[in-house]
PDB file of C-alpha atoms in Angstrom:
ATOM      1  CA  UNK T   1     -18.146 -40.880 -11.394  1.00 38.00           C
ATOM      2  CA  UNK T   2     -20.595 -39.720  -8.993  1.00 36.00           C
ATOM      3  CA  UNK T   3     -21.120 -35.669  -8.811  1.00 36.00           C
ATOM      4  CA  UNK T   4     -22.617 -35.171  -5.849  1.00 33.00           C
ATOM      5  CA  UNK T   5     -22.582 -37.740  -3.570  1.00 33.00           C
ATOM      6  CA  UNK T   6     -18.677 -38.382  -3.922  1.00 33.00           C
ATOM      7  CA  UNK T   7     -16.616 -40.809  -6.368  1.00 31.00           C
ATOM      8  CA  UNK T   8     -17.361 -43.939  -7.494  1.00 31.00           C
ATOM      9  CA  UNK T   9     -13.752 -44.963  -8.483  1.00 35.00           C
ATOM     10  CA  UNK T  10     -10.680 -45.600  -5.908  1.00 32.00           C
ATOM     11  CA  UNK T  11      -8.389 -42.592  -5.467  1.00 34.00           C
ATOM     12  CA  UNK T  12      -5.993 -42.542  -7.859  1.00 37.00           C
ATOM     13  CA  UNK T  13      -1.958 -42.170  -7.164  1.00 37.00           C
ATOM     14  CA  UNK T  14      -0.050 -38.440  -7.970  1.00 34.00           C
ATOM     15  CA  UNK T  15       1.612 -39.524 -10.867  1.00 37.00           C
ATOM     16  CA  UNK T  16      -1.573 -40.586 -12.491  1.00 38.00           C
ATOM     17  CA  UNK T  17      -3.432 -37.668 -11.683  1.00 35.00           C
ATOM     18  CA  UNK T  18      -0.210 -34.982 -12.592  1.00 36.00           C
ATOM     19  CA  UNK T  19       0.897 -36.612 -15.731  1.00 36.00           C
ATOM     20  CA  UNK T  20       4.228 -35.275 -17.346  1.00 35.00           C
ATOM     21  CA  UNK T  21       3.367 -32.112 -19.085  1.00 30.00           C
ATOM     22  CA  UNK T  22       4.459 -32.507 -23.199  1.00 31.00           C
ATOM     23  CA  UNK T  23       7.728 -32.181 -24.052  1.00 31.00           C
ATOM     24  CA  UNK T  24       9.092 -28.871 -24.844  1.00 30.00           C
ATOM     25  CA  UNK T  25      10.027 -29.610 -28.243  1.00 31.00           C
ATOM     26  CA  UNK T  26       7.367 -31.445 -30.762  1.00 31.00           C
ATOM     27  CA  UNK T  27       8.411 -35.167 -32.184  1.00 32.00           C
ATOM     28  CA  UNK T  28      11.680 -34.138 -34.196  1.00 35.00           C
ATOM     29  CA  UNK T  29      13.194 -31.832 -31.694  1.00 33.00           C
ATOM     30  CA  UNK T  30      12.304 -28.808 -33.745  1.00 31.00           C
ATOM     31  CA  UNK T  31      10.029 -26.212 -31.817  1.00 30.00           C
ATOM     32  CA  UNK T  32       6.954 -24.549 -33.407  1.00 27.00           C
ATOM     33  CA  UNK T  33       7.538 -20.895 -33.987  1.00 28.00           C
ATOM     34  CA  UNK T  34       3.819 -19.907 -32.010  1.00 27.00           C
ATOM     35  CA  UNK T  35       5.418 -20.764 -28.833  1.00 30.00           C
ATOM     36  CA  UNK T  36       8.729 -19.189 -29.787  1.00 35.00           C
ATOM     37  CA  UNK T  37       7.488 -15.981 -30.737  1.00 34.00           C
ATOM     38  CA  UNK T  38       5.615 -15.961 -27.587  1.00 46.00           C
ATOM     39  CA  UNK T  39       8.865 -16.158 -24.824  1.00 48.00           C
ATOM     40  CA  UNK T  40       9.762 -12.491 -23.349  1.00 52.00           C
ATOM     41  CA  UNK T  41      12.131 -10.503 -25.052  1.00 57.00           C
ATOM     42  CA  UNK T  42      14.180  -8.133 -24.544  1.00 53.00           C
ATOM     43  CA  UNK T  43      11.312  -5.437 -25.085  1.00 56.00           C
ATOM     44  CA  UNK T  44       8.928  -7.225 -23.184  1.00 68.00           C
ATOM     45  CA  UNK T  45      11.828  -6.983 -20.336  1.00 70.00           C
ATOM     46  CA  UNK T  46      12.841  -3.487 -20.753  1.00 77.00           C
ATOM     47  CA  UNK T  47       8.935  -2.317 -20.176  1.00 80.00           C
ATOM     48  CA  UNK T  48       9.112  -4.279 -16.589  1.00 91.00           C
ATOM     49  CA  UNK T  49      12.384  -2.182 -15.611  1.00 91.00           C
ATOM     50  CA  UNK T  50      11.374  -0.610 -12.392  1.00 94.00           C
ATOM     51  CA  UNK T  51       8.673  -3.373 -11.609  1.00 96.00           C
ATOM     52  CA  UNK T  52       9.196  -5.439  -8.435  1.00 97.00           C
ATOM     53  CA  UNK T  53       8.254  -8.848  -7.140  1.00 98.00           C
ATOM     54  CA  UNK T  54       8.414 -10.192  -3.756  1.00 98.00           C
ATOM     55  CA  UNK T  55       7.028 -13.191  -2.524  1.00 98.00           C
ATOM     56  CA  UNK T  56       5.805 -12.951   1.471  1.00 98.00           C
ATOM     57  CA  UNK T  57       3.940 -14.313   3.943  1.00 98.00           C
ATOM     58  CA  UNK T  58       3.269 -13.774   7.813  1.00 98.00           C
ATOM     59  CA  UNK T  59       6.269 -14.528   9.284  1.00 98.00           C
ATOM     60  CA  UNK T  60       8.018 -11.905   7.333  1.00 97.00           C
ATOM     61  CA  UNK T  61       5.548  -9.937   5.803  1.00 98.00           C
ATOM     62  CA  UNK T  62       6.342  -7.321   8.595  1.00 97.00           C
ATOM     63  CA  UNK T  63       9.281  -6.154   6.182  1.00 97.00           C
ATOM     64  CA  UNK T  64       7.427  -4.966   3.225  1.00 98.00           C
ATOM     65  CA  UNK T  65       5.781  -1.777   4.912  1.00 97.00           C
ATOM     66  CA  UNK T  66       2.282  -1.799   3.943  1.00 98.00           C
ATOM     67  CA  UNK T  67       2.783  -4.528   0.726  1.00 98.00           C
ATOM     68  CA  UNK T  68       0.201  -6.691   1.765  1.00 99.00           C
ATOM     69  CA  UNK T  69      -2.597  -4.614   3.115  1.00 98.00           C
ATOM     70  CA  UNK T  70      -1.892  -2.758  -0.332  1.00 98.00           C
ATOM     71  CA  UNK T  71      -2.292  -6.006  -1.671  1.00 99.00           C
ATOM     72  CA  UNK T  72      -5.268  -6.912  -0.185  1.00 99.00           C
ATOM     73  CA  UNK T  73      -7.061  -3.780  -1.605  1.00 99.00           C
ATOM     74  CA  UNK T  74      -6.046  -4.395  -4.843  1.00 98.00           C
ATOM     75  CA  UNK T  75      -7.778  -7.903  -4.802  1.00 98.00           C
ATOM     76  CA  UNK T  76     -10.634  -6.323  -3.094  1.00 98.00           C
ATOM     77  CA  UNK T  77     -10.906  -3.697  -6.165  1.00 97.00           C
ATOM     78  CA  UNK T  78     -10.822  -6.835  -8.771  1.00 96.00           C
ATOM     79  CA  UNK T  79     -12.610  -9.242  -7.504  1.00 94.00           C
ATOM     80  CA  UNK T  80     -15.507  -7.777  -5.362  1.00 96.00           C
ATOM     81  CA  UNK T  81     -15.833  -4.176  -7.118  1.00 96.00           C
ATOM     82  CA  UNK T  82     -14.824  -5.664 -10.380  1.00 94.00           C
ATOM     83  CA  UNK T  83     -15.852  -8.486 -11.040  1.00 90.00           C
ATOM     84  CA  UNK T  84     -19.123  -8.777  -8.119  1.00 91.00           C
ATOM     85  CA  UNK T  85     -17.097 -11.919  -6.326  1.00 90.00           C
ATOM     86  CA  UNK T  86     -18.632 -12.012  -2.693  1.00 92.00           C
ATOM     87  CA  UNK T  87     -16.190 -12.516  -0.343  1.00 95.00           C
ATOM     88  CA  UNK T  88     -15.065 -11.480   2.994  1.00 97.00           C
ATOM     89  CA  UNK T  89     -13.996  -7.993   3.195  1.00 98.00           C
ATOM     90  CA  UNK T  90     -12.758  -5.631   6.201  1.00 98.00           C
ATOM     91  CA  UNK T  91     -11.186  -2.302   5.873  1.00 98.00           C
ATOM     92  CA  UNK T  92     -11.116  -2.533   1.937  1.00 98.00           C
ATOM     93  CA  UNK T  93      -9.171  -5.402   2.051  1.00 99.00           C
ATOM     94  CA  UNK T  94     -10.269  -8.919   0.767  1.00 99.00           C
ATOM     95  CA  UNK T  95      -9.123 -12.248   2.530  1.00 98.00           C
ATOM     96  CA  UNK T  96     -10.631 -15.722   2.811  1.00 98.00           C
ATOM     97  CA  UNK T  97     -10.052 -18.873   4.856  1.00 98.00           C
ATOM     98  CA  UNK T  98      -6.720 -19.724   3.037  1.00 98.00           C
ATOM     99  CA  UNK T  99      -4.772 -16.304   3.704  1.00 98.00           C
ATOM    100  CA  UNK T 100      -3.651 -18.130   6.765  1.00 98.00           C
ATOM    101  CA  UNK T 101       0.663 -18.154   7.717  1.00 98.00           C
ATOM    102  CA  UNK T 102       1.234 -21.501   5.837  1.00 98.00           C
ATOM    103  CA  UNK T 103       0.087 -19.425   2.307  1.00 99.00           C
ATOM    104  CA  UNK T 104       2.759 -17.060   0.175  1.00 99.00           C
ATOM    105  CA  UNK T 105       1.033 -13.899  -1.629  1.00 99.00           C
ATOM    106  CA  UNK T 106       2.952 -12.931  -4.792  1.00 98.00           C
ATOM    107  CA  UNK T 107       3.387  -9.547  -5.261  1.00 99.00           C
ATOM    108  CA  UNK T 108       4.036  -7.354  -8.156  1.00 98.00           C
ATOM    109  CA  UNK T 109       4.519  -3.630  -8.258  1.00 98.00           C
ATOM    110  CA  UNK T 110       6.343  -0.610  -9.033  1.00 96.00           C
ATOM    111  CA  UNK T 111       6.921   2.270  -6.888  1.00 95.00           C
ATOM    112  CA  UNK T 112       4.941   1.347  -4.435  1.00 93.00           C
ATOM    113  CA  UNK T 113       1.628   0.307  -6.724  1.00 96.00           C
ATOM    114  CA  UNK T 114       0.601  -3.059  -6.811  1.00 98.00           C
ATOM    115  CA  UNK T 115      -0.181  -4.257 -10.302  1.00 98.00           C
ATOM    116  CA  UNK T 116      -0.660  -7.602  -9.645  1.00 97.00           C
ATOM    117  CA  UNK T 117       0.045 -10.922  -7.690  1.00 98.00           C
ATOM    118  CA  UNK T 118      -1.895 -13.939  -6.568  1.00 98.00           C
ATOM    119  CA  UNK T 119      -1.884 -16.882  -3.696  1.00 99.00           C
ATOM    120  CA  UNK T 120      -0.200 -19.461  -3.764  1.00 99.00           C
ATOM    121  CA  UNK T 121      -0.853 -22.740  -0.921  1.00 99.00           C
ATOM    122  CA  UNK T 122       0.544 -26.097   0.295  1.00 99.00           C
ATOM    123  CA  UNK T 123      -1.833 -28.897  -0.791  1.00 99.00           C
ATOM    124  CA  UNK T 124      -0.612 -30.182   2.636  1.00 98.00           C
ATOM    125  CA  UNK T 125      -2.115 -26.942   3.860  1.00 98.00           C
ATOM    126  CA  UNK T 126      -5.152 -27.293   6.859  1.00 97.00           C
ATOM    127  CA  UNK T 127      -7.120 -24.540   8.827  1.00 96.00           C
ATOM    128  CA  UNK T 128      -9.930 -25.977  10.782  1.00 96.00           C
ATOM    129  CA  UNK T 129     -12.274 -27.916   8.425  1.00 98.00           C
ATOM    130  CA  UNK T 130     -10.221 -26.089   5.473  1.00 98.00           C
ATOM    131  CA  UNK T 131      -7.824 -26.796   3.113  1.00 99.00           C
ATOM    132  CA  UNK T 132      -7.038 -25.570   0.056  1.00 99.00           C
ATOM    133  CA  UNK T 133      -9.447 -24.811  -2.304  1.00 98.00           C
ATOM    134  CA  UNK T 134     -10.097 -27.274  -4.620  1.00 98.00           C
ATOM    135  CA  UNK T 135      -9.897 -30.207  -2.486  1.00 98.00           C
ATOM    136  CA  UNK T 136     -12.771 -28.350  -0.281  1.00 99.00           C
ATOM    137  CA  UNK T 137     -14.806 -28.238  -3.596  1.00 98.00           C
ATOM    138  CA  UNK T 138     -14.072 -31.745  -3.847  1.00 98.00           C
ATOM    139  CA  UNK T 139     -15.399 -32.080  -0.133  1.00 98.00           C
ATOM    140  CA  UNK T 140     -18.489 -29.949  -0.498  1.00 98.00           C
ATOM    141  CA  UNK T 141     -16.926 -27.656   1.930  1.00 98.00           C
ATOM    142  CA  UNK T 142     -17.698 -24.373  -1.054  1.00 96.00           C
ATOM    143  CA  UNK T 143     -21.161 -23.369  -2.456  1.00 92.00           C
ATOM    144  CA  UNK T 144     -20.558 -22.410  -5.593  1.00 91.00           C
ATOM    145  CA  UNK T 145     -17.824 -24.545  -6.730  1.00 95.00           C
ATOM    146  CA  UNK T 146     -19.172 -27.897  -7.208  1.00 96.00           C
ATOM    147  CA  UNK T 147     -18.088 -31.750  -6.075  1.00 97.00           C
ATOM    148  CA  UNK T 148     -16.525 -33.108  -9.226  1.00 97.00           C
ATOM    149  CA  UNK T 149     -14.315 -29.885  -9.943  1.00 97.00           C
ATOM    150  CA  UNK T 150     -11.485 -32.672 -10.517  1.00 98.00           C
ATOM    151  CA  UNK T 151     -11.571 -35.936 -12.296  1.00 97.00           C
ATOM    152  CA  UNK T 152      -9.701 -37.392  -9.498  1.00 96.00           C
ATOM    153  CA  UNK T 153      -8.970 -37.198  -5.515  1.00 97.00           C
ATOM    154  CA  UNK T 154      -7.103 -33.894  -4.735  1.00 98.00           C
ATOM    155  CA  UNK T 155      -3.990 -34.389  -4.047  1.00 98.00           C
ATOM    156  CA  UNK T 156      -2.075 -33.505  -0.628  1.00 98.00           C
ATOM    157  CA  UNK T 157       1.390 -33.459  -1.222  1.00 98.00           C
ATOM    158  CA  UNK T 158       4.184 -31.422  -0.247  1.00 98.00           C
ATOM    159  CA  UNK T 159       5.194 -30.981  -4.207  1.00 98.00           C
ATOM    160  CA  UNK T 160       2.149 -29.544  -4.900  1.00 98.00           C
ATOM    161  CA  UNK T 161       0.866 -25.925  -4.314  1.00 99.00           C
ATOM    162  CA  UNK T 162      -2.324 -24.481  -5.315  1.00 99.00           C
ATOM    163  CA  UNK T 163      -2.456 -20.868  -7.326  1.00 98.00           C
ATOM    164  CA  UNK T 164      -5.333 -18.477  -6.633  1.00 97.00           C
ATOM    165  CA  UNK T 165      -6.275 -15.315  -6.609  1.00 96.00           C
ATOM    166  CA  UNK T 166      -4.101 -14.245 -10.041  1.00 95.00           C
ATOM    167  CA  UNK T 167      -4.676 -10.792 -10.806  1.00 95.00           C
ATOM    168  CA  UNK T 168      -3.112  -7.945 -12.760  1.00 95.00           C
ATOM    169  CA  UNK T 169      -4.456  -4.264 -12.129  1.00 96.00           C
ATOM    170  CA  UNK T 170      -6.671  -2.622 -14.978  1.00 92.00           C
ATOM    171  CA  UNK T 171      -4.762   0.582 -14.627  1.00 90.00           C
ATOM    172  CA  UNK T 172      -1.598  -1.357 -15.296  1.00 89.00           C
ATOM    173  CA  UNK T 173      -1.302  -0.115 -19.417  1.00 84.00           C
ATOM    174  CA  UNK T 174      -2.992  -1.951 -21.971  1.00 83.00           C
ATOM    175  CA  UNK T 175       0.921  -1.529 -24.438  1.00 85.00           C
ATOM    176  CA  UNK T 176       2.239  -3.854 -21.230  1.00 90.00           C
ATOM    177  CA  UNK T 177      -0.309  -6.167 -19.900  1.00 88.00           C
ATOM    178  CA  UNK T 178       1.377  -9.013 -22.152  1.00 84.00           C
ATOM    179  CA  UNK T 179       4.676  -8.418 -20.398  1.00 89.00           C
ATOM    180  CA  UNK T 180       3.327  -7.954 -16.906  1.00 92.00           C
ATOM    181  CA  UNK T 181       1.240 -11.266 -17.458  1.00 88.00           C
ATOM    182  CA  UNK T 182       4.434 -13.538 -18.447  1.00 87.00           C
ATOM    183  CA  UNK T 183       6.505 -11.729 -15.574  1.00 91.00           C
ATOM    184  CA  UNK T 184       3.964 -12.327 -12.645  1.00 94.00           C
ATOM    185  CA  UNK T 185       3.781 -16.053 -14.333  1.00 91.00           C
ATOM    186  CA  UNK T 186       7.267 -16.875 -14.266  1.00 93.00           C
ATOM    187  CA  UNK T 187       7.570 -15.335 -11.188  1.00 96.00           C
ATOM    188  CA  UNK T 188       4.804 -17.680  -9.427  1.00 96.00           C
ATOM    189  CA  UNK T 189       6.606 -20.464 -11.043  1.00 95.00           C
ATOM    190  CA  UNK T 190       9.676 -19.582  -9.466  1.00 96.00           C
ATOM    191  CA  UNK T 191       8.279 -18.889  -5.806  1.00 98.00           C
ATOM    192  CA  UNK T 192       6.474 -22.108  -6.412  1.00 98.00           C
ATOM    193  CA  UNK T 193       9.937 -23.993  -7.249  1.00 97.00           C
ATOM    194  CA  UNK T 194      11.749 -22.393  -4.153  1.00 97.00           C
ATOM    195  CA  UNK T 195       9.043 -23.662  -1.887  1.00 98.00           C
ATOM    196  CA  UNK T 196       9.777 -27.176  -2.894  1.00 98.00           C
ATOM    197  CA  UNK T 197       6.770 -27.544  -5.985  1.00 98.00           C
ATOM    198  CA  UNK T 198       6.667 -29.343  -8.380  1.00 98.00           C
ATOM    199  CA  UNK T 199       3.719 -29.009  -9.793  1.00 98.00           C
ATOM    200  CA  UNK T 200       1.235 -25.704  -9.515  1.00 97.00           C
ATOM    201  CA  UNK T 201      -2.478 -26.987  -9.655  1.00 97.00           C
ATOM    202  CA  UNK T 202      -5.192 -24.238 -10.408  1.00 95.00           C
ATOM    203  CA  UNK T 203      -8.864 -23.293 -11.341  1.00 93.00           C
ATOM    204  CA  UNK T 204      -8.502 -21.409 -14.041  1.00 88.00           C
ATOM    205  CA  UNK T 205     -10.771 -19.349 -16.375  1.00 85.00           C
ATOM    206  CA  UNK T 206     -11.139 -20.495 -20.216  1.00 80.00           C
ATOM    207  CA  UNK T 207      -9.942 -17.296 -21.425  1.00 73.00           C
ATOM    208  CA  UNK T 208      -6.664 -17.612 -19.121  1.00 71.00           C
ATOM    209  CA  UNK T 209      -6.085 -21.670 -20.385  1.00 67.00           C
ATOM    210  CA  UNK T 210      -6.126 -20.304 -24.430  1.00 71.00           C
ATOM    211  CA  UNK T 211      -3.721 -17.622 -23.091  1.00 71.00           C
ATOM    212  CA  UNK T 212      -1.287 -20.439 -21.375  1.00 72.00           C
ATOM    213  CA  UNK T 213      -1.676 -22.531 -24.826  1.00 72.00           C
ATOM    214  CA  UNK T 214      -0.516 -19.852 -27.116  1.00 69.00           C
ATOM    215  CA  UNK T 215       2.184 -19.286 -24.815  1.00 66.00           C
ATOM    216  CA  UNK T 216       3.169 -22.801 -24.919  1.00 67.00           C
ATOM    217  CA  UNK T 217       2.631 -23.029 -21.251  1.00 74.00           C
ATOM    218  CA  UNK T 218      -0.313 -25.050 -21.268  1.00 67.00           C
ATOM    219  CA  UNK T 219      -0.723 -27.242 -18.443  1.00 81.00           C
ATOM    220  CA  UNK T 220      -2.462 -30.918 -17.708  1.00 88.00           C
ATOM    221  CA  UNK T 221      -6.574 -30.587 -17.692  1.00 91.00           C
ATOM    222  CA  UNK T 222      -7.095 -32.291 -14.576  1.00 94.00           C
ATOM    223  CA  UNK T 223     -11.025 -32.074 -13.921  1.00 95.00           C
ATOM    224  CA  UNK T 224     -14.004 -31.132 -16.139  1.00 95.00           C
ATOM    225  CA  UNK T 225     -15.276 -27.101 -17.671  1.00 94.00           C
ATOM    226  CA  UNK T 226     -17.982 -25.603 -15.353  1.00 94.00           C
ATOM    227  CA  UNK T 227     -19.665 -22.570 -15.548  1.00 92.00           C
ATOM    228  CA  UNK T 228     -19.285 -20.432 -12.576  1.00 87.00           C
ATOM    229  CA  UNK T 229     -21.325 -17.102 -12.493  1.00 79.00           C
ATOM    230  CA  UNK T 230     -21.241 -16.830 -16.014  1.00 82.00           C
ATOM    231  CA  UNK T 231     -17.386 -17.814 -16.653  1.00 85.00           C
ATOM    232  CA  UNK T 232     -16.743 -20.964 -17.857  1.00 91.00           C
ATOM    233  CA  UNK T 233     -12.944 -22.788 -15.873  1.00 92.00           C
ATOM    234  CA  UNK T 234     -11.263 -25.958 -15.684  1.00 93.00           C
ATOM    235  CA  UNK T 235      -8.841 -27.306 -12.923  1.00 95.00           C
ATOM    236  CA  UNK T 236      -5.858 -27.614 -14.291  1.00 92.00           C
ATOM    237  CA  UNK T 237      -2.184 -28.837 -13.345  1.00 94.00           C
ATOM    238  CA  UNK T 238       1.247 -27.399 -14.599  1.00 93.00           C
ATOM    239  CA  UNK T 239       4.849 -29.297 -14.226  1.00 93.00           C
ATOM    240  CA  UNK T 240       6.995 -26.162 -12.730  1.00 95.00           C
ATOM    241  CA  UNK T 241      10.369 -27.635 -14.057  1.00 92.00           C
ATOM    242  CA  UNK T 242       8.940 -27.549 -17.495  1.00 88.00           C
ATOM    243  CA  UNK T 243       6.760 -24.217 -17.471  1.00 88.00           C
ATOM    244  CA  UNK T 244       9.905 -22.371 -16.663  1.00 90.00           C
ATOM    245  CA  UNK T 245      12.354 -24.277 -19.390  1.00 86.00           C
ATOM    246  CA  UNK T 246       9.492 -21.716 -22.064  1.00 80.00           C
ATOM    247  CA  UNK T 247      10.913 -18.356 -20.682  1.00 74.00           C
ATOM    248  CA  UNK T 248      13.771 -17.192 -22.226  1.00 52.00           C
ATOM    249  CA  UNK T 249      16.913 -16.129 -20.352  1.00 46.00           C
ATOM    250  CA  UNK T 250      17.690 -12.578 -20.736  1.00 40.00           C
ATOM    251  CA  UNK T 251      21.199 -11.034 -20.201  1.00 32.00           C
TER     252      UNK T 251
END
């Protein structure tokens, strides 16, 4: 494979590039007690009472109030005050080239607060020369992010939505981050499934993949580690069917 100058081998099909995730259950049928311990419980569920999700986009987003300007300053706070990111920024808020009306933001929060959220896209998705953001890696369309971010051609496919921009708030309570984390997860999972996916494909950060794992949520590697101003991610795929059969269901 060639890393900057494109790929020596022929594009490969979806179902070899989005292999089925492992089964739920190890060889045997009986499942390890790691992942068990790991689903949400009840007390996981009963910290999350008066916490909200809704999952918007242009055409509606006019029905949420201020939601998604909120939004938008929240990502601003993490990513360009916390964590340096430069990005576009006007008003407080952050945005990019793929907040455009074919994306859905993800929203978490609780009386009125945002805690959390994160992007979700259409691989099928096209703005101008854009995309979505790993196939413009792939393209050479992004600076930092280089060429060979994926062992494979990016896929575009209706079944397939990207996930970016996953945050949670670091005011949000240290006794409750777990919970919040598996809630705004299952809850991209299920926006993700009602929008037709299949399969979620992200960029994610190391420490974020060994949090999926222990979860038994990992998902299919699906390009190489790079280091990226210090923090070392992976492209990875997960099977949405599958991710959710690991939550429990709570009545």
């Amino acid at each position: 494979m060639k890393h900057a100058g494109g790929f020596s081998e022929p594009p490969k099909r979806a179902s070899e590039i989005f292999p089925e995730l492992p089964p739920t259950t190890p060889p045997g049928g009986v499942a390890t007690q790691s992942v068990r311990a790991k689903v949400p419980s009840l007390a996981d569920r009963a910290q999350l009472k008066h916490v909200r999700f809704t999952t918007t986009g242009f055409a509606d987003m006019h029905e949420h109030g201020d939601l998604v300007p909120s939004f938008l300053r929240a990502r601003k706070t993490c990513f360009i005050d916390g964590l340096g990111w430069e990005l576009p920024c006007t008003e407080g808020m952050e945005f990019d080239q793929y907040d455009t009306p074919e994306c859905r933001w993800v929203i978490m929060h609780e009386y009125g607060e945002i805690l959390g959220g994160l992007r979700l896209m259409p691989t099928t998705s096209r703005c101008a020369i854009y995309t979505y953001m790993l196939r413009d890696a792939q393209l050479g369309l992004l600076e930092k992010i280089p060429r060979d971010v994926l062992f494979s051609e990016a896929p575009v496919s209706p079944t397939v939505w990207e996930g970016t921009r996953l945050f949670i708030v670091d005011n949000a309570g240290s006794k409750r981050r777990h919970a919040l984390q598996l809630a705004l997860f299952e809850h991209m999972l299920r926006s993700a499934e009602h929008m037709g996916a299949q399969h979620v494909l992200g960029f994610v950060p190391d420490g974020w993949s060994r949090w999926t794992k222990r979860l038994g949520l990992s998902g299919t590697p699906v390009g190489p580690k790079v280091t990226i101003d210090g923090v070392v991610s992976q492209a990875a795929v997960m099977r949405v069917q599958t991710a959710l059969s690991r939550f429990a269901k709570v009545v």
